[in-house]
XYZ file of C-alpha atoms in Angstrom:
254
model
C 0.000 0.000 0.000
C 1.383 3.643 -0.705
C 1.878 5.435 1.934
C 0.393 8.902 0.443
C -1.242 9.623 -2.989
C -0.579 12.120 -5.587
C -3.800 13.214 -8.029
C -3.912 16.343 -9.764
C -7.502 18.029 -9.832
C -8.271 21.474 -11.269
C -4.764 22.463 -11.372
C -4.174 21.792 -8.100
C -1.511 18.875 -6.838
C -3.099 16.818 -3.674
C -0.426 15.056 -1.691
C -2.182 13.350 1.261
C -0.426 10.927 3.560
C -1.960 7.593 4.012
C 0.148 5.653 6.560
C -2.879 4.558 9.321
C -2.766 4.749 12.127
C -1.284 8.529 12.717
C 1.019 8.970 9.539
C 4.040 8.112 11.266
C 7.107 9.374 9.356
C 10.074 7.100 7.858
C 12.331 7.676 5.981
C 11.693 5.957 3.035
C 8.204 7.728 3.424
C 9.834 11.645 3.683
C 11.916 11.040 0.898
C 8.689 9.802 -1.309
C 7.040 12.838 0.009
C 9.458 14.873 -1.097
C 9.914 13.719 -4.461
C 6.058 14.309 -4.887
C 6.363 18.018 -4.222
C 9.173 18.245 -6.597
C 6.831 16.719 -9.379
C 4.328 19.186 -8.551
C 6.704 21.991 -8.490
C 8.321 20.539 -12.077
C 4.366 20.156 -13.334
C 3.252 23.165 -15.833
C 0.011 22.293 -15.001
C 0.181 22.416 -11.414
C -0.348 25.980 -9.806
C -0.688 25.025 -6.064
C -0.272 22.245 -3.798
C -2.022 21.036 -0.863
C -0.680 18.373 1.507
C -3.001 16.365 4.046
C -4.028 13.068 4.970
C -6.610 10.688 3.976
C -6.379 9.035 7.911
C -9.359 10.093 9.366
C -8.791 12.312 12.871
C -4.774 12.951 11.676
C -2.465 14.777 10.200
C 0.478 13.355 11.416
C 2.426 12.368 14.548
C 5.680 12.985 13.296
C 8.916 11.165 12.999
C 8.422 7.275 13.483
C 10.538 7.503 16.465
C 12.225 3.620 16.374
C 15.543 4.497 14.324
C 15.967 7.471 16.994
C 15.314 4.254 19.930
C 17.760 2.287 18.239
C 20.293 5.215 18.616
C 21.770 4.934 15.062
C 23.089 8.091 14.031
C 22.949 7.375 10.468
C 19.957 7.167 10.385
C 18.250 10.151 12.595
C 21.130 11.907 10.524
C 18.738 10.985 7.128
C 15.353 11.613 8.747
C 16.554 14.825 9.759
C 18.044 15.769 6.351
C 15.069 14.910 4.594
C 12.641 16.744 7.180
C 14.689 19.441 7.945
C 17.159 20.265 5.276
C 15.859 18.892 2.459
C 12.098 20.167 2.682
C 12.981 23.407 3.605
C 14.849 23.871 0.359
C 11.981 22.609 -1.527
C 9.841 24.661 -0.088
C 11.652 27.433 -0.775
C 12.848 26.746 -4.994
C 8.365 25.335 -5.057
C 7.590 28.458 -7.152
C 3.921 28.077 -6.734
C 1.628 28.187 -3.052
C 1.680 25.423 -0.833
C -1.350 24.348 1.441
C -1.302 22.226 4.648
C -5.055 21.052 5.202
C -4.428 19.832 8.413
C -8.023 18.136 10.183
C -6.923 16.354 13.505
C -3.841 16.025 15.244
C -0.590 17.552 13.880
C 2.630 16.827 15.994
C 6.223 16.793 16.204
C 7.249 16.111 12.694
C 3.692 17.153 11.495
C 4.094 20.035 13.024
C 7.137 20.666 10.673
C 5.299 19.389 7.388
C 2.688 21.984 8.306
C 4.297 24.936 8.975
C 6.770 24.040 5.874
C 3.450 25.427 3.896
C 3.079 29.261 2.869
C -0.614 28.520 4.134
C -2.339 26.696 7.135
C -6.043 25.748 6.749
C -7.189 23.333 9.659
C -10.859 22.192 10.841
C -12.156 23.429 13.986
C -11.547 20.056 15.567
C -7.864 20.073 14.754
C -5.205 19.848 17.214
C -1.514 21.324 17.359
C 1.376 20.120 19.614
C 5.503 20.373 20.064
C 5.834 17.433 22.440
C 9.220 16.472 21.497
C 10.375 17.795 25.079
C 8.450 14.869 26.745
C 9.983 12.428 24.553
C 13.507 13.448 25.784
C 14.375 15.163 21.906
C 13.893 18.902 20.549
C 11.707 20.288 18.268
C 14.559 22.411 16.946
C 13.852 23.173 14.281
C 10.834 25.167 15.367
C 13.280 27.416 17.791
C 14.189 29.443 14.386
C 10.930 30.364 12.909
C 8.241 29.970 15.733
C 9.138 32.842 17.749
C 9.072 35.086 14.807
C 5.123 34.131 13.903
C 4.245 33.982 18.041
C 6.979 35.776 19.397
C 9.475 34.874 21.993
C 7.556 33.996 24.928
C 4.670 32.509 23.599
C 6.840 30.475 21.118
C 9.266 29.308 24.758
C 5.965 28.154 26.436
C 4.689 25.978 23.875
C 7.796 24.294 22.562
C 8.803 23.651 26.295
C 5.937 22.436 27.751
C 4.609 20.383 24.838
C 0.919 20.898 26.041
C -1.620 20.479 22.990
C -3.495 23.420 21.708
C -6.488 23.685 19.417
C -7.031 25.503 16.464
C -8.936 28.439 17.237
C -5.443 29.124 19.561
C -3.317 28.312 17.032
C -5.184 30.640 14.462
C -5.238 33.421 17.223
C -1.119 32.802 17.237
C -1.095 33.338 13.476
C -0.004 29.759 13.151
C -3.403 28.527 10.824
C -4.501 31.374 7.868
C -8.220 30.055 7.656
C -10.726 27.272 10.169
C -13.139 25.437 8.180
C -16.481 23.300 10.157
C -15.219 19.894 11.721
C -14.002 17.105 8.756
C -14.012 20.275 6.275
C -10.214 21.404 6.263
C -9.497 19.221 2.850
C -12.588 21.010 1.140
C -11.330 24.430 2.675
C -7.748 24.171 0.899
C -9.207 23.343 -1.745
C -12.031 26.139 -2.187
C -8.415 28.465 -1.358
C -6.364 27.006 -4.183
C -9.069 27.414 -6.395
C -8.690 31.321 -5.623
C -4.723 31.250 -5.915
C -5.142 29.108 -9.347
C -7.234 32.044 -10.826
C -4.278 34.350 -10.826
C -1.844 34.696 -13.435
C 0.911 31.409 -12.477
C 3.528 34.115 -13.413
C 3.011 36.788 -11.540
C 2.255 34.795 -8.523
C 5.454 32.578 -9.097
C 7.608 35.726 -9.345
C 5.386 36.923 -5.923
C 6.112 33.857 -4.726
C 9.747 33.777 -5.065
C 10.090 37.370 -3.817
C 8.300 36.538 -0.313
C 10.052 33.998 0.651
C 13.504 35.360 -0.230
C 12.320 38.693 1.657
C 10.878 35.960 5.178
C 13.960 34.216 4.937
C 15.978 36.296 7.050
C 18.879 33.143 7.721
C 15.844 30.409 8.372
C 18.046 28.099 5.695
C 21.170 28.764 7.213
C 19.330 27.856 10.822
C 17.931 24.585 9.621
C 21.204 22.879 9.120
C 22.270 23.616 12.948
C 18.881 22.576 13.752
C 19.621 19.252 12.222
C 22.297 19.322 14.450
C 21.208 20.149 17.707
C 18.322 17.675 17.294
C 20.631 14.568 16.211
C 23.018 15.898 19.137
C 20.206 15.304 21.816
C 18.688 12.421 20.314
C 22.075 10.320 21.192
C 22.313 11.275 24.970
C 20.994 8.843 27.507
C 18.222 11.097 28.638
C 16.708 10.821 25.011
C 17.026 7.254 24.828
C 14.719 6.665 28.545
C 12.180 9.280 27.087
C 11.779 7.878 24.025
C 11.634 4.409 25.408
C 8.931 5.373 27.777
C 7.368 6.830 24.663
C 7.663 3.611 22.810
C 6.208 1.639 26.420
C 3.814 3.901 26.904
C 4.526 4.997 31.070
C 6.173 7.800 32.578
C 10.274 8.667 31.643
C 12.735 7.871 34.889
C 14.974 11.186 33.977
């Protein structure tokens, strides 16, 4: 079974993640992922993107945390490269809008998919977390750009506690750009593509370009010491007892 599929309707690319039960992410599956949005971004045809999930009640959870338990460096080396490094730089050369249509729970990893996007449309059921801290890791990643949408503070006390928060929060934070009724956030992306496909693909490729060079402000630069920092942690003894306690499901002994 693939773990995401790739249609093309009205102009508009539709990369949703299909990996039950909470979209877990491998490597094999990020690097599948990615290639997708480079075929959209290749594709004359294609004038936006939206990425979501045909799981019902998820986004998705994030990394598949078991090469990061086995403590092989190789390999949280490649999941980070691929989430980190290689998306943002994807993101970045797209030339045409990205959507995250997030309904349910976006998390860790998810979080990063999401916020990867130049837009955020969620359901009013959907949930948003960091809780990388609990699992004895860092979201770091989201140190670079999450204080600049939130600000400082409120960007500390949500990547340090790694409480949940819902979406009307996390539109209030100017994390999500539109809410759409419970189940609806797939239809929502899709009514705002729609509006971003009626404008002339040039000018709002040249737009595009010109927006993100102007927001980027070092964020590429950042990732690859993100990469870094989280790959750092993930080999120390404290991250190996949290995310074993993740992976048997009771409290970390820190």
């Amino acid at each position: 079974m693939s773990l995401f599929s790739y249609e093309v309707h009205n102009r508009v690319a539709e990369i949703l993640f299909n990996n039950p039960p909470v979209n877990a992410l491998t490597e094999a599956m990020l690097g599948d992922f990615l290639d997708a949005l480079e075929r959209a971004a290749r594709d004359p045809e294609v004038r936006a993107v939206i990425i979501g999930s045909r799981v019902p009640g998820r986004f998705s959870a994030g990394l598949d945390l078991s090469a990061v338990h086995a403590g092989a460096h190789q390999k949280v080396r490649a999941l980070l490269d691929r989430l980190y490094v290689r998306m943002t730089e994807v993101q970045f050369q797209m030339g045409k809008p990205t959507i995250a249509a997030v309904g349910g729970t976006a998390r860790g990893g998810g979080m990063t998919i999401a916020i990867s996007c130049d837009m955020i449309v969620a359901s009013s059921d959907a949930t948003f977390g960091y809780p990388e801290i609990d699992a004895g890791v860092l979201p770091s990643i989201h140190f670079t750009h999450l204080p600049r949408i939130v600000g400082k503070h409120r960007a500390f006390e949500l990547l340090f506690t790694g409480r949940a928060f819902d979406a009307q929060e996390a539109q209030s934070l100017g994390l999500v750009s539109r809410l759409t009724e419970p189940g609806q956030a797939l239809e929502g992306a899709r009514v705002l593509a729609q509006t971003l496909c009626g404008k002339s693909p040039e000018v709002v490729r040249f737009g595009r370009n010109a927006f993100v060079l102007a927001n980027d402000n070092g964020y590429r630069q950042a990732v690859a010491a993100a990469a870094d920092s989280f790959c750092n942690v993930a080999l120390t003894d404290a991250a190996r007892e949290g995310i074993a306690a993740f992976v048997e499901k009771r409290k970390p002994r820190w």
